[in-house]
PDB file of C-alpha atoms in Angstrom:
ATOM      1  CA  UNK Q 230      -0.056  -0.478  -0.124  1.00 86.00           C
ATOM      2  CA  UNK Q 231       1.244   3.401  -1.166  1.00 92.00           C
ATOM      3  CA  UNK Q 232       1.338   5.646   2.105  1.00 95.00           C
ATOM      4  CA  UNK Q 233       1.565   9.145   1.623  1.00 97.00           C
ATOM      5  CA  UNK Q 234       3.022  12.085   4.196  1.00 98.00           C
ATOM      6  CA  UNK Q 235       2.032  15.624   4.679  1.00 98.00           C
ATOM      7  CA  UNK Q 236       3.498  18.132   5.426  1.00 96.00           C
ATOM      8  CA  UNK Q 237       3.679  20.838   7.252  1.00 97.00           C
ATOM      9  CA  UNK Q 238       1.117  18.719   9.852  1.00 97.00           C
ATOM     10  CA  UNK Q 239      -0.353  22.787  10.406  1.00 98.00           C
ATOM     11  CA  UNK Q 240       1.026  25.815   8.148  1.00 97.00           C
ATOM     12  CA  UNK Q 241      -0.103  29.473   9.897  1.00 97.00           C
ATOM     13  CA  UNK Q 242      -0.283  32.360   7.478  1.00 97.00           C
ATOM     14  CA  UNK Q 243      -1.635  35.332   7.105  1.00 97.00           C
ATOM     15  CA  UNK Q 244      -4.560  36.203   4.275  1.00 96.00           C
ATOM     16  CA  UNK Q 245      -3.297  37.188   0.904  1.00 97.00           C
ATOM     17  CA  UNK Q 246      -0.026  35.345   1.360  1.00 97.00           C
ATOM     18  CA  UNK Q 247       1.560  32.085  -0.353  1.00 98.00           C
ATOM     19  CA  UNK Q 248       1.335  28.305   0.602  1.00 98.00           C
ATOM     20  CA  UNK Q 249       2.834  25.477  -0.100  1.00 98.00           C
ATOM     21  CA  UNK Q 250       1.537  22.454   0.742  1.00 98.00           C
ATOM     22  CA  UNK Q 251       3.453  18.759   0.596  1.00 98.00           C
ATOM     23  CA  UNK Q 252       2.509  15.338  -0.539  1.00 98.00           C
ATOM     24  CA  UNK Q 253       4.726  12.629  -0.649  1.00 98.00           C
ATOM     25  CA  UNK Q 254       4.421   8.816  -1.856  1.00 96.00           C
ATOM     26  CA  UNK Q 255       6.322   5.994  -0.825  1.00 95.00           C
ATOM     27  CA  UNK Q 256       6.395   4.961  -3.342  1.00 94.00           C
ATOM     28  CA  UNK Q 257       5.486   6.536  -7.049  1.00 94.00           C
ATOM     29  CA  UNK Q 258       2.283   7.611  -7.871  1.00 92.00           C
ATOM     30  CA  UNK Q 259       0.977   7.836 -11.668  1.00 88.00           C
ATOM     31  CA  UNK Q 260       0.731  11.700 -11.630  1.00 82.00           C
ATOM     32  CA  UNK Q 261      -3.092  10.549 -12.900  1.00 86.00           C
ATOM     33  CA  UNK Q 262      -4.063   9.721 -10.096  1.00 94.00           C
ATOM     34  CA  UNK Q 263      -3.643  12.305  -7.406  1.00 96.00           C
ATOM     35  CA  UNK Q 264      -6.177  14.636  -6.262  1.00 97.00           C
ATOM     36  CA  UNK Q 265      -6.132  17.395  -3.404  1.00 98.00           C
ATOM     37  CA  UNK Q 266      -9.115  17.690  -1.049  1.00 98.00           C
ATOM     38  CA  UNK Q 267     -10.146  21.139   0.777  1.00 98.00           C
ATOM     39  CA  UNK Q 268     -12.050  20.467   4.201  1.00 98.00           C
ATOM     40  CA  UNK Q 269     -13.407  22.881   6.608  1.00 97.00           C
ATOM     41  CA  UNK Q 270     -15.024  22.181   9.450  1.00 95.00           C
ATOM     42  CA  UNK Q 271     -18.632  20.016   9.892  1.00 95.00           C
ATOM     43  CA  UNK Q 272     -18.370  19.814   6.191  1.00 97.00           C
ATOM     44  CA  UNK Q 273     -17.900  16.821   3.675  1.00 98.00           C
ATOM     45  CA  UNK Q 274     -14.438  16.750   1.609  1.00 98.00           C
ATOM     46  CA  UNK Q 275     -14.207  19.084  -1.624  1.00 98.00           C
ATOM     47  CA  UNK Q 276     -12.144  18.245  -4.698  1.00 98.00           C
ATOM     48  CA  UNK Q 277     -10.264  20.849  -5.805  1.00 98.00           C
ATOM     49  CA  UNK Q 278      -7.422  19.044  -7.964  1.00 97.00           C
ATOM     50  CA  UNK Q 279      -7.157  16.500  -9.837  1.00 96.00           C
ATOM     51  CA  UNK Q 280      -4.483  14.611 -12.141  1.00 94.00           C
ATOM     52  CA  UNK Q 281      -2.081  16.099 -10.222  1.00 95.00           C
ATOM     53  CA  UNK Q 282      -2.248  19.992 -11.648  1.00 96.00           C
ATOM     54  CA  UNK Q 283      -5.789  19.567 -13.145  1.00 96.00           C
ATOM     55  CA  UNK Q 284      -8.526  22.181 -10.899  1.00 97.00           C
ATOM     56  CA  UNK Q 285     -11.936  20.854 -10.584  1.00 97.00           C
ATOM     57  CA  UNK Q 286     -14.991  22.517 -11.409  1.00 95.00           C
ATOM     58  CA  UNK Q 287     -15.646  25.740  -9.895  1.00 96.00           C
ATOM     59  CA  UNK Q 288     -11.735  25.726  -8.174  1.00 98.00           C
ATOM     60  CA  UNK Q 289     -11.018  29.529  -8.762  1.00 97.00           C
ATOM     61  CA  UNK Q 290      -6.975  29.967 -10.168  1.00 96.00           C
ATOM     62  CA  UNK Q 291      -5.362  30.577  -7.097  1.00 98.00           C
ATOM     63  CA  UNK Q 292      -4.924  26.814  -6.203  1.00 98.00           C
ATOM     64  CA  UNK Q 293      -2.343  25.134  -8.239  1.00 98.00           C
ATOM     65  CA  UNK Q 294      -1.155  21.371  -8.015  1.00 97.00           C
ATOM     66  CA  UNK Q 295       2.130  20.363  -9.584  1.00 97.00           C
ATOM     67  CA  UNK Q 296       4.481  16.800  -9.083  1.00 96.00           C
ATOM     68  CA  UNK Q 297       5.510  13.636 -10.243  1.00 95.00           C
ATOM     69  CA  UNK Q 298       6.428  10.265  -8.984  1.00 94.00           C
ATOM     70  CA  UNK Q 299       6.508  10.696  -5.396  1.00 96.00           C
ATOM     71  CA  UNK Q 300       6.601  14.698  -5.136  1.00 97.00           C
ATOM     72  CA  UNK Q 301       3.641  16.689  -4.992  1.00 97.00           C
ATOM     73  CA  UNK Q 302       2.565  20.482  -4.131  1.00 98.00           C
ATOM     74  CA  UNK Q 303      -0.570  22.243  -3.354  1.00 98.00           C
ATOM     75  CA  UNK Q 304       0.014  25.952  -4.048  1.00 98.00           C
ATOM     76  CA  UNK Q 305      -2.109  28.838  -2.760  1.00 98.00           C
ATOM     77  CA  UNK Q 306      -1.229  31.587  -4.212  1.00 97.00           C
ATOM     78  CA  UNK Q 307      -2.970  34.257  -2.392  1.00 97.00           C
ATOM     79  CA  UNK Q 308      -5.103  33.223   0.588  1.00 97.00           C
ATOM     80  CA  UNK Q 309      -8.711  33.961   1.198  1.00 97.00           C
ATOM     81  CA  UNK Q 310     -10.301  34.402   4.384  1.00 96.00           C
ATOM     82  CA  UNK Q 311     -12.155  31.155   3.279  1.00 97.00           C
ATOM     83  CA  UNK Q 312      -9.879  29.063   2.129  1.00 97.00           C
ATOM     84  CA  UNK Q 313      -8.322  28.704   5.849  1.00 96.00           C
ATOM     85  CA  UNK Q 314      -9.278  24.696   5.844  1.00 97.00           C
ATOM     86  CA  UNK Q 315      -7.597  21.038   6.050  1.00 98.00           C
ATOM     87  CA  UNK Q 316      -6.267  19.820   2.661  1.00 98.00           C
ATOM     88  CA  UNK Q 317      -5.826  16.023   2.313  1.00 98.00           C
ATOM     89  CA  UNK Q 318      -3.962  14.337  -0.801  1.00 98.00           C
ATOM     90  CA  UNK Q 319      -5.637  11.080  -2.262  1.00 97.00           C
ATOM     91  CA  UNK Q 320      -4.045   8.202  -4.334  1.00 95.00           C
ATOM     92  CA  UNK Q 321      -5.800   5.575  -6.365  1.00 90.00           C
ATOM     93  CA  UNK Q 322      -3.607   2.436  -7.391  1.00 81.00           C
ATOM     94  CA  UNK Q 323      -3.450  -1.168  -6.547  1.00 76.00           C
ATOM     95  CA  UNK Q 324      -7.623  -1.611  -6.078  1.00 89.00           C
ATOM     96  CA  UNK Q 325      -7.555   0.852  -2.835  1.00 90.00           C
ATOM     97  CA  UNK Q 326      -7.454   4.586  -2.423  1.00 94.00           C
ATOM     98  CA  UNK Q 327      -4.754   6.336   0.362  1.00 96.00           C
ATOM     99  CA  UNK Q 328      -4.846   9.643   2.004  1.00 97.00           C
ATOM    100  CA  UNK Q 329      -2.011  12.087   3.257  1.00 98.00           C
ATOM    101  CA  UNK Q 330      -2.664  12.528   6.819  1.00 98.00           C
ATOM    102  CA  UNK Q 331      -3.681  16.505   6.301  1.00 98.00           C
ATOM    103  CA  UNK Q 332      -2.539  19.889   6.050  1.00 98.00           C
ATOM    104  CA  UNK Q 333      -3.978  22.119   8.415  1.00 98.00           C
ATOM    105  CA  UNK Q 334      -3.801  25.800   7.018  1.00 98.00           C
ATOM    106  CA  UNK Q 335      -5.056  28.282   9.933  1.00 97.00           C
ATOM    107  CA  UNK Q 336      -4.613  31.968  10.418  1.00 94.00           C
ATOM    108  CA  UNK Q 337      -1.031  33.597  11.983  1.00 91.00           C
TER     109      UNK Q 337
ATOM    110  CA  UNK V 116     -27.279  19.267  -9.051  1.00 95.00           C
ATOM    111  CA  UNK V 117     -25.581  16.419  -8.276  1.00 96.00           C
ATOM    112  CA  UNK V 118     -26.747  15.417  -4.819  1.00 97.00           C
ATOM    113  CA  UNK V 119     -25.491  12.266  -2.593  1.00 98.00           C
ATOM    114  CA  UNK V 120     -27.269  11.924   0.711  1.00 98.00           C
ATOM    115  CA  UNK V 121     -26.328   9.274   3.439  1.00 98.00           C
ATOM    116  CA  UNK V 122     -28.456   8.022   6.131  1.00 98.00           C
ATOM    117  CA  UNK V 123     -28.942   5.102   8.606  1.00 97.00           C
ATOM    118  CA  UNK V 124     -26.258   6.259  10.979  1.00 97.00           C
ATOM    119  CA  UNK V 125     -26.930   5.901  14.663  1.00 97.00           C
ATOM    120  CA  UNK V 126     -25.605   4.198  17.853  1.00 98.00           C
ATOM    121  CA  UNK V 127     -25.082   0.519  18.452  1.00 98.00           C
ATOM    122  CA  UNK V 128     -23.326  -1.313  20.824  1.00 97.00           C
ATOM    123  CA  UNK V 129     -19.646  -3.884  19.456  1.00 97.00           C
ATOM    124  CA  UNK V 130     -20.855  -6.125  18.181  1.00 98.00           C
ATOM    125  CA  UNK V 131     -23.775  -4.674  16.955  1.00 98.00           C
ATOM    126  CA  UNK V 132     -24.848  -4.351  13.119  1.00 98.00           C
ATOM    127  CA  UNK V 133     -25.638  -1.063  10.959  1.00 98.00           C
ATOM    128  CA  UNK V 134     -26.819  -0.528   7.067  1.00 98.00           C
ATOM    129  CA  UNK V 135     -25.790   3.037   5.837  1.00 98.00           C
ATOM    130  CA  UNK V 136     -27.551   4.476   2.620  1.00 98.00           C
ATOM    131  CA  UNK V 137     -26.584   6.997  -0.156  1.00 98.00           C
ATOM    132  CA  UNK V 138     -29.439   8.314  -2.043  1.00 98.00           C
ATOM    133  CA  UNK V 139     -27.907   9.653  -5.375  1.00 98.00           C
ATOM    134  CA  UNK V 140     -29.315  12.148  -7.507  1.00 98.00           C
ATOM    135  CA  UNK V 141     -28.778  14.534 -10.517  1.00 97.00           C
ATOM    136  CA  UNK V 142     -26.655  12.439 -12.692  1.00 97.00           C
ATOM    137  CA  UNK V 143     -26.435   9.060 -13.746  1.00 97.00           C
ATOM    138  CA  UNK V 144     -25.741   6.863 -11.016  1.00 98.00           C
ATOM    139  CA  UNK V 145     -25.812   3.438 -13.016  1.00 97.00           C
ATOM    140  CA  UNK V 146     -22.436   4.669 -15.173  1.00 97.00           C
ATOM    141  CA  UNK V 147     -20.341   5.670 -12.086  1.00 97.00           C
ATOM    142  CA  UNK V 148     -18.443   3.446  -9.754  1.00 97.00           C
ATOM    143  CA  UNK V 149     -19.065   4.437  -5.975  1.00 98.00           C
ATOM    144  CA  UNK V 150     -16.904   4.573  -2.372  1.00 98.00           C
ATOM    145  CA  UNK V 151     -17.527   5.000   1.035  1.00 98.00           C
ATOM    146  CA  UNK V 152     -14.871   6.655   3.167  1.00 98.00           C
ATOM    147  CA  UNK V 153     -14.656   7.448   6.627  1.00 98.00           C
ATOM    148  CA  UNK V 154     -13.506   9.745   8.629  1.00 98.00           C
ATOM    149  CA  UNK V 155     -12.975   9.409  12.962  1.00 98.00           C
ATOM    150  CA  UNK V 156     -13.800  12.114  15.040  1.00 97.00           C
ATOM    151  CA  UNK V 157     -10.929  14.192  14.828  1.00 95.00           C
ATOM    152  CA  UNK V 158      -9.033  12.421  12.558  1.00 97.00           C
ATOM    153  CA  UNK V 159      -7.996  12.197   8.767  1.00 97.00           C
ATOM    154  CA  UNK V 160      -9.888  10.867   5.829  1.00 98.00           C
ATOM    155  CA  UNK V 161      -9.675   6.874   5.549  1.00 98.00           C
ATOM    156  CA  UNK V 162     -11.024   5.139   2.011  1.00 97.00           C
ATOM    157  CA  UNK V 163     -13.357   1.976   3.294  1.00 98.00           C
ATOM    158  CA  UNK V 164     -14.756   0.497  -0.102  1.00 98.00           C
ATOM    159  CA  UNK V 165     -15.478   0.573  -3.535  1.00 97.00           C
ATOM    160  CA  UNK V 166     -17.850  -0.885  -5.953  1.00 97.00           C
ATOM    161  CA  UNK V 167     -17.905  -0.206  -9.214  1.00 96.00           C
ATOM    162  CA  UNK V 168     -20.831   0.892 -11.711  1.00 96.00           C
ATOM    163  CA  UNK V 169     -22.134  -3.221 -12.499  1.00 97.00           C
ATOM    164  CA  UNK V 170     -21.305  -4.541  -9.132  1.00 97.00           C
ATOM    165  CA  UNK V 171     -18.719  -6.263 -10.657  1.00 97.00           C
ATOM    166  CA  UNK V 172     -15.356  -5.130  -9.026  1.00 96.00           C
ATOM    167  CA  UNK V 173     -15.706  -4.757  -5.061  1.00 97.00           C
ATOM    168  CA  UNK V 174     -13.096  -3.776  -3.581  1.00 96.00           C
ATOM    169  CA  UNK V 175     -12.218  -3.657   0.038  1.00 97.00           C
ATOM    170  CA  UNK V 176      -9.866  -1.731   2.869  1.00 97.00           C
ATOM    171  CA  UNK V 177      -8.203  -4.161   5.146  1.00 96.00           C
ATOM    172  CA  UNK V 178      -9.060  -2.167   8.312  1.00 97.00           C
ATOM    173  CA  UNK V 179     -12.686  -3.535   7.357  1.00 98.00           C
ATOM    174  CA  UNK V 180     -12.708  -6.858   5.698  1.00 98.00           C
ATOM    175  CA  UNK V 181     -15.076  -9.327   6.472  1.00 97.00           C
ATOM    176  CA  UNK V 182     -17.413  -7.549   8.111  1.00 98.00           C
ATOM    177  CA  UNK V 183     -18.242  -4.896   5.636  1.00 98.00           C
ATOM    178  CA  UNK V 184     -19.931  -5.503   2.721  1.00 98.00           C
ATOM    179  CA  UNK V 185     -20.742  -2.912   0.017  1.00 98.00           C
ATOM    180  CA  UNK V 186     -24.027  -2.795  -2.337  1.00 98.00           C
ATOM    181  CA  UNK V 187     -26.619  -1.094  -4.642  1.00 98.00           C
ATOM    182  CA  UNK V 188     -29.184  -0.912  -6.254  1.00 98.00           C
ATOM    183  CA  UNK V 189     -29.153   1.071  -9.932  1.00 98.00           C
ATOM    184  CA  UNK V 190     -32.729   0.718 -10.417  1.00 98.00           C
ATOM    185  CA  UNK V 191     -33.508   2.847  -6.688  1.00 98.00           C
ATOM    186  CA  UNK V 192     -30.049   5.158  -7.036  1.00 98.00           C
ATOM    187  CA  UNK V 193     -29.252   3.742  -4.114  1.00 98.00           C
ATOM    188  CA  UNK V 194     -25.856   2.376  -2.511  1.00 98.00           C
ATOM    189  CA  UNK V 195     -25.283   0.831   0.729  1.00 98.00           C
ATOM    190  CA  UNK V 196     -22.791  -0.564   3.433  1.00 98.00           C
ATOM    191  CA  UNK V 197     -23.804  -3.282   5.724  1.00 98.00           C
ATOM    192  CA  UNK V 198     -21.748  -3.173   8.152  1.00 98.00           C
ATOM    193  CA  UNK V 199     -21.478  -5.935  10.976  1.00 98.00           C
ATOM    194  CA  UNK V 200     -19.129  -6.775  14.090  1.00 98.00           C
ATOM    195  CA  UNK V 201     -18.624  -3.298  14.807  1.00 98.00           C
ATOM    196  CA  UNK V 202     -15.819  -2.524  16.850  1.00 98.00           C
ATOM    197  CA  UNK V 203     -14.898   0.586  18.795  1.00 97.00           C
ATOM    198  CA  UNK V 204     -12.700   1.686  16.209  1.00 97.00           C
ATOM    199  CA  UNK V 205     -15.336   2.002  13.635  1.00 98.00           C
ATOM    200  CA  UNK V 206     -17.390   5.436  15.096  1.00 98.00           C
ATOM    201  CA  UNK V 207     -16.996   7.177  12.781  1.00 98.00           C
ATOM    202  CA  UNK V 208     -18.495  10.245  10.249  1.00 98.00           C
ATOM    203  CA  UNK V 209     -19.210   7.952   7.095  1.00 98.00           C
ATOM    204  CA  UNK V 210     -19.307   9.534   3.966  1.00 98.00           C
ATOM    205  CA  UNK V 211     -20.079   8.167   0.179  1.00 98.00           C
ATOM    206  CA  UNK V 212     -18.595   9.608  -3.073  1.00 98.00           C
ATOM    207  CA  UNK V 213     -18.528   9.708  -6.322  1.00 98.00           C
ATOM    208  CA  UNK V 214     -15.444   8.118  -8.318  1.00 96.00           C
ATOM    209  CA  UNK V 215     -14.556  10.042 -11.320  1.00 92.00           C
ATOM    210  CA  UNK V 216     -11.625   8.597 -14.233  1.00 86.00           C
ATOM    211  CA  UNK V 217      -8.912   8.313 -12.450  1.00 87.00           C
ATOM    212  CA  UNK V 218     -10.199   7.564  -8.805  1.00 89.00           C
ATOM    213  CA  UNK V 219     -10.567  10.891  -7.521  1.00 94.00           C
ATOM    214  CA  UNK V 220     -13.784  11.566  -5.731  1.00 97.00           C
ATOM    215  CA  UNK V 221     -17.055  13.931  -6.471  1.00 97.00           C
ATOM    216  CA  UNK V 222     -18.844  14.551  -5.143  1.00 97.00           C
ATOM    217  CA  UNK V 223     -19.079  13.771  -1.377  1.00 98.00           C
ATOM    218  CA  UNK V 224     -21.912  13.582   0.501  1.00 98.00           C
ATOM    219  CA  UNK V 225     -22.846  15.115   3.400  1.00 97.00           C
ATOM    220  CA  UNK V 226     -21.985  11.717   6.073  1.00 98.00           C
ATOM    221  CA  UNK V 227     -23.818  10.208   8.891  1.00 98.00           C
ATOM    222  CA  UNK V 228     -21.770   9.337  11.980  1.00 98.00           C
ATOM    223  CA  UNK V 229     -22.057   5.770  13.513  1.00 98.00           C
ATOM    224  CA  UNK V 230     -21.175   5.402  17.011  1.00 98.00           C
ATOM    225  CA  UNK V 231     -20.159   2.175  18.352  1.00 98.00           C
ATOM    226  CA  UNK V 232     -20.190   2.182  21.931  1.00 96.00           C
ATOM    227  CA  UNK V 233     -21.046   0.170  25.127  1.00 94.00           C
TER     228      UNK V 233
END
């Protein structure tokens, strides 16, 4: 099973700042099968990025994904107040889905 | 509007059973694979089970294999999760989610809380 490790665990930033979130896989992941989700308290996760770099419908262009192999990144170019949340990476492979443990982006 | 609505959660004793349902609307349910994902209180996301559009392919996480059974009724636009031999560690919010082309999950339902406790 592929293990996804996200870092940092918590990111303390101010609105307007740039956020860079990392997701590292224990073995190579096809970029097609790497996704990112946003989850706010009391809400279900929402798909942000699929195929490592494609934005889901309705996702603002301040969100971008990149990476390949074992290292993937979610970047939020300028944090808006509504972006403070927990972010998860996820991969599909070998008949199972795995999630990273999450990165919390909090207001500094 | 694409919508998924879970139901069936509640309080159950260890060793007990529960059946979750997920009602789908706004899309051709029979054309999509579906998943169950859970989230223990204050914890991260854990994939539970997958079922293909025709029910021909089913996968389970090791943590639930042999205890949980996923199924669907395409005529009723519904997804199910039969949970038997429940344990304390099965306590979580259970989400149903639609699979897209490369395993990404979109959308998700609002979740239903399952509490296993004596």
